[in-house]
Short mmCIF file of C-alpha atoms in Angstrom, two decimals:
data_model
loop_
_atom_site.label_atom_id
_atom_site.label_comp_id
_atom_site.label_asym_id
_atom_site.label_seq_id
_atom_site.Cartn_x
_atom_site.Cartn_y
_atom_site.Cartn_z
CA MET A 53 0.00 0.00 0.00
CA ILE A 54 1.34 3.44 -0.93
CA ASN A 55 0.12 6.93 -0.02
CA PHE A 56 0.21 10.26 -1.86
CA ASN A 57 -1.75 13.42 -2.62
CA ILE A 58 -3.16 14.49 -5.97
CA ALA A 59 -2.58 18.23 -5.72
CA GLN A 60 -3.90 19.10 -9.20
CA TRP A 61 -5.03 17.39 -12.38
CA ARG A 62 -5.68 18.28 -16.01
CA ALA A 63 -7.05 16.28 -18.93
CA TRP A 64 -7.61 16.65 -22.65
CA ALA A 65 -9.48 14.73 -25.34
CA PRO A 66 -11.10 15.95 -28.58
CA GLY A 67 -14.02 18.13 -27.47
CA LEU A 68 -13.20 17.72 -23.76
CA GLU A 69 -11.03 20.57 -22.57
CA SER A 70 -12.70 22.40 -19.68
CA VAL A 71 -13.52 21.08 -16.22
CA ASP A 72 -17.21 21.32 -17.13
CA ASP A 73 -16.63 19.23 -20.28
CA TRP A 74 -14.99 16.51 -18.25
CA GLN A 75 -17.62 16.73 -15.52
CA ALA A 76 -20.32 15.99 -18.09
CA TRP A 77 -18.33 13.13 -19.62
CA CYS A 78 -17.55 11.59 -16.23
CA ARG A 79 -21.25 11.51 -15.39
CA GLN A 80 -22.15 9.87 -18.69
CA PRO A 81 -19.04 8.46 -20.36
CA VAL A 82 -19.28 7.78 -24.09
CA VAL A 83 -16.85 6.96 -26.86
CA LEU A 84 -16.02 10.23 -28.63
CA PRO A 85 -16.38 10.53 -32.41
CA ALA A 86 -13.20 10.33 -34.48
CA SER A 87 -11.48 13.70 -34.70
CA ASP A 88 -8.24 15.24 -35.92
CA ALA A 89 -8.48 17.97 -33.28
CA ALA A 90 -5.32 18.73 -31.33
CA PRO A 91 -4.87 20.71 -28.12
CA ASP A 92 -3.74 24.31 -28.05
CA VAL A 93 -0.04 24.59 -27.25
CA SER A 94 0.34 28.24 -28.26
CA PHE A 95 2.42 28.77 -25.12
CA LEU A 96 5.28 27.26 -27.16
CA PRO A 97 7.10 29.14 -29.94
CA ALA A 98 5.84 28.26 -33.43
CA MET A 99 9.09 26.62 -34.54
CA GLN A 100 9.00 24.32 -31.54
CA ARG A 101 5.32 23.47 -31.98
CA ARG A 102 5.96 22.21 -35.51
CA ARG A 103 8.01 19.27 -34.22
CA LEU A 104 5.28 18.01 -31.91
CA SER A 105 2.94 15.19 -32.90
CA ARG A 106 -0.57 15.17 -31.47
CA LEU A 107 0.59 12.73 -28.78
CA ALA A 108 3.30 15.19 -27.71
CA ARG A 109 0.88 18.12 -27.90
CA MET A 110 -1.54 16.26 -25.65
CA ALA A 111 1.21 15.55 -23.13
CA PHE A 112 2.40 19.18 -23.17
CA SER A 113 -1.13 20.57 -22.95
CA VAL A 114 -1.88 18.79 -19.67
CA GLY A 115 1.61 18.85 -18.21
CA TRP A 116 2.79 22.40 -18.89
CA PRO A 117 0.18 24.23 -16.74
CA LEU A 118 0.77 21.81 -13.85
CA ALA A 119 4.52 22.48 -14.02
CA GLU A 120 4.16 26.26 -14.27
CA GLY A 121 6.22 28.03 -11.63
CA ARG A 122 7.90 24.82 -10.48
CA SER A 123 11.54 23.94 -10.98
CA ASN A 124 13.27 20.64 -10.30
CA LEU A 125 10.04 18.78 -11.06
CA PRO A 126 10.57 15.09 -11.92
CA LEU A 127 8.37 13.71 -14.70
CA VAL A 128 6.89 10.24 -15.20
CA PHE A 129 5.53 9.82 -18.73
CA ILE A 130 3.37 6.80 -19.56
CA SER A 131 2.04 5.53 -22.86
CA ARG A 132 1.31 1.93 -23.76
CA HIS A 133 1.39 2.40 -27.53
CA GLY A 134 3.38 5.60 -28.01
CA GLU A 135 3.78 7.31 -31.37
CA THR A 136 1.90 4.72 -33.44
CA PRO A 137 0.90 7.11 -36.29
CA ARG A 138 4.49 8.29 -36.71
CA THR A 139 6.00 4.81 -36.52
CA PHE A 140 3.41 3.49 -38.98
CA GLU A 141 4.52 6.10 -41.52
CA ILE A 142 8.13 5.01 -40.99
CA LEU A 143 7.15 1.36 -41.55
CA LYS A 144 5.36 2.32 -44.77
CA ASP A 145 8.51 4.07 -46.00
CA LEU A 146 10.54 0.96 -45.18
CA ALA A 147 8.08 -1.25 -47.07
CA ALA A 148 8.37 1.04 -50.09
CA ASN A 149 12.19 1.08 -49.90
CA GLN A 150 12.14 4.82 -49.25
CA PRO A 151 14.88 6.58 -47.26
CA LEU A 152 13.98 7.20 -43.65
CA SER A 153 13.91 10.61 -42.05
CA PRO A 154 16.33 10.79 -39.11
CA THR A 155 14.12 13.46 -37.53
CA GLN A 156 10.99 11.33 -37.82
CA PHE A 157 12.81 8.35 -36.34
CA SER A 158 14.26 10.33 -33.43
CA LEU A 159 10.80 11.68 -32.59
CA SER A 160 9.19 8.24 -32.78
CA VAL A 161 11.10 6.60 -29.92
CA HIS A 162 9.28 6.19 -26.64
CA ASN A 163 11.29 8.71 -24.64
CA ALA A 164 11.11 11.42 -27.32
CA VAL A 165 8.38 13.30 -25.42
CA ILE A 166 10.42 13.59 -22.22
CA GLY A 167 13.44 14.62 -24.29
CA LEU A 168 11.44 17.44 -25.87
CA TRP A 169 10.03 18.36 -22.46
CA SER A 170 13.54 18.63 -21.00
CA ILE A 171 14.72 20.82 -23.89
CA LEU A 172 11.73 23.14 -24.07
CA ARG A 173 11.46 23.65 -20.31
CA GLY A 174 15.19 23.56 -19.57
CA GLU A 175 14.37 20.87 -17.01
CA THR A 176 17.12 18.51 -15.87
CA SER A 177 15.29 16.63 -13.12
CA GLU A 178 14.87 12.87 -13.29
CA MET A 179 12.46 11.77 -16.03
CA THR A 180 11.11 8.32 -16.82
CA ALA A 181 9.18 7.01 -19.82
CA LEU A 182 7.14 3.85 -19.20
CA ALA A 183 5.47 1.54 -21.70
CA ALA A 184 3.41 -0.63 -19.37
CA THR A 185 0.32 -2.59 -20.34
CA GLY A 186 -3.26 -1.78 -19.39
CA ASP A 187 -2.32 -0.77 -15.85
CA GLY A 188 0.42 1.63 -16.85
CA LEU A 189 -1.20 4.37 -14.73
CA GLU A 190 -0.65 2.40 -11.55
CA HIS A 191 2.92 1.48 -12.47
CA GLY A 192 3.52 5.18 -13.10
CA ILE A 193 2.13 5.99 -9.65
CA LEU A 194 4.57 3.50 -8.11
CA GLU A 195 7.45 5.22 -9.92
CA ALA A 196 6.25 8.68 -8.89
CA VAL A 197 5.79 7.75 -5.23
CA ALA A 198 9.30 6.27 -5.18
CA LEU A 199 10.58 9.68 -6.31
CA LEU A 200 8.51 11.40 -3.59
CA ASN A 201 9.98 9.03 -1.01
CA GLU A 202 13.45 9.99 -2.21
CA GLY A 203 12.73 13.62 -1.36
CA ALA A 204 11.02 15.17 -4.39
CA ALA A 205 8.63 17.93 -3.33
CA ALA A 206 6.28 17.02 -6.21
CA VAL A 207 6.22 14.73 -9.24
CA LEU A 208 4.42 15.31 -12.50
CA LEU A 209 2.76 12.23 -14.00
CA VAL A 210 1.45 12.37 -17.57
CA ILE A 211 -0.32 9.47 -19.27
CA THR A 212 -1.47 9.74 -22.85
CA GLU A 213 -2.59 7.54 -25.73
CA GLU A 214 -3.00 8.38 -29.40
CA GLN A 215 -5.59 6.71 -31.62
CA PRO A 216 -3.62 4.06 -33.52
CA PRO A 217 -3.99 3.80 -37.31
CA GLN A 218 -6.98 1.72 -38.39
CA VAL A 219 -4.73 -1.10 -39.59
CA TYR A 220 -3.95 -1.87 -35.93
CA ALA A 221 -7.63 -2.25 -34.96
CA PRO A 222 -7.56 -6.09 -34.78
CA TRP A 223 -4.83 -5.91 -32.12
CA VAL A 224 -5.26 -2.58 -30.33
CA ASN A 225 -8.69 -2.11 -28.76
CA ASP A 226 -7.89 -0.25 -25.56
CA VAL A 227 -7.82 3.33 -26.89
CA PRO A 228 -11.46 4.47 -27.22
CA PHE A 229 -10.27 7.95 -28.28
CA PRO A 230 -7.10 10.06 -27.96
CA TYR A 231 -6.63 11.36 -24.43
CA ALA A 232 -4.10 12.74 -21.98
CA VAL A 233 -4.25 13.03 -18.20
CA GLY A 234 -1.79 14.94 -16.04
CA LEU A 235 -1.48 14.54 -12.26
CA LEU A 236 0.64 16.64 -9.93
CA LEU A 237 1.50 14.33 -7.05
CA THR A 238 2.81 15.45 -3.68
CA PRO A 239 3.62 13.67 -0.40
CA GLY A 240 0.63 13.00 1.84
CA ASP A 241 -2.09 10.56 2.82
CA ASP A 242 -5.11 11.80 0.88
CA TRP A 243 -4.95 8.77 -1.41
CA GLN A 244 -3.75 5.22 -1.05
CA LEU A 245 -3.20 2.61 -3.73
CA ASP A 246 -3.24 -1.09 -2.95
CA LEU A 247 -2.47 -4.09 -5.18
CA SER A 248 -4.00 -7.53 -4.83
CA THR A 249 -3.80 -10.53 -7.13
CA GLN A 250 -6.36 -13.16 -8.01
CA ALA A 251 -5.98 -16.50 -9.70
CA GLY A 252 -7.02 -16.37 -13.34
CA GLN A 253 -7.58 -13.32 -15.49
CA ARG A 254 -10.21 -10.80 -14.47
CA PRO A 255 -12.18 -8.83 -17.06
CA ALA A 256 -10.45 -5.56 -17.88
CA SER A 257 -11.88 -2.32 -16.53
CA ASP A 258 -14.55 -0.63 -18.67
CA TRP A 259 -12.36 2.38 -19.50
CA PRO A 260 -8.61 2.98 -19.60
CA HIS A 261 -7.46 3.36 -16.01
CA ALA A 262 -6.60 7.06 -16.35
CA LEU A 263 -10.15 7.82 -17.52
CA GLY A 264 -11.54 5.65 -14.74
CA LEU A 265 -9.57 7.67 -12.20
CA LEU A 266 -10.94 10.90 -13.66
CA ARG A 267 -14.46 9.61 -13.10
CA THR A 268 -13.57 8.92 -9.47
CA LEU A 269 -12.10 12.41 -9.05
CA ARG A 270 -14.92 14.33 -10.77
CA ASN A 271 -17.75 12.29 -9.24
CA ASN A 272 -16.24 12.67 -5.74
CA LEU A 273 -16.14 8.93 -5.21
CA SER A 274 -14.12 7.56 -2.32
CA THR A 275 -12.87 4.41 -4.01
CA CYS A 276 -12.48 2.63 -7.32
CA GLN A 277 -10.93 -0.58 -8.60
CA HIS A 278 -8.98 -1.14 -11.81
CA ALA A 279 -8.37 -4.67 -13.00
CA TRP A 280 -5.80 -5.91 -15.49
CA LYS A 281 -5.11 -9.62 -16.00
CA ASN A 282 -4.77 -11.06 -12.49
CA ARG A 283 -3.95 -7.70 -10.87
CA VAL A 284 -6.56 -5.63 -9.02
CA TRP A 285 -5.63 -2.07 -8.04
CA THR A 286 -7.75 -0.40 -5.36
CA TRP A 287 -7.74 3.39 -5.10
CA GLN A 288 -8.96 4.80 -1.79
CA ARG A 289 -9.59 8.47 -1.00
CA ASN A 290 -8.92 9.07 2.69
CA ARG A 291 -10.57 12.47 2.96
#
């Protein structure tokens, strides 16, 4: 069992930007229609924005406001599938025997987002990029709390998933729509997270765990459970 506080949160999905938008969705969650919309990252210079994919823009849009005014802020970045649209384009070039773009390749690797974050913010604190499975959120929380226990005053956690290209649909069915969630975690006892295991594989949670947590936060629920394979994560709000 581990303990922590969620000091602030932010989230983005196509058509869901304000707290009121997310409040309505959390009350009646639905799969959003397909959209090419991307979040506003006008706080970045235009030349820097051009390098960012939608996945990176989503991460920056939720993380940047939470980091504002804070220095020496460790970052835990989580994405199960990463830059699938960008890597798919690279694979298509390979299949067509076309030369590969070094820039596209460098921006497709899983830690590219935290590299860009470090450069654009001038941040040199510890940063970790995780590619866990369906319970990546909880593994990210474990990483963040370890950093808090080592003395960090706060840790920024960002989890985001891009809609994979349609060709991946037979294998990737856990991204109902593009989304990003940012959590600013601090030491404390407001929340606790507990892991239990059960024999056999439990049905997966109805929504990606980050979206399930948002529903708990916005609906002022005191507890929720997220299941993945034989792992059951219990979130408990202590106040």
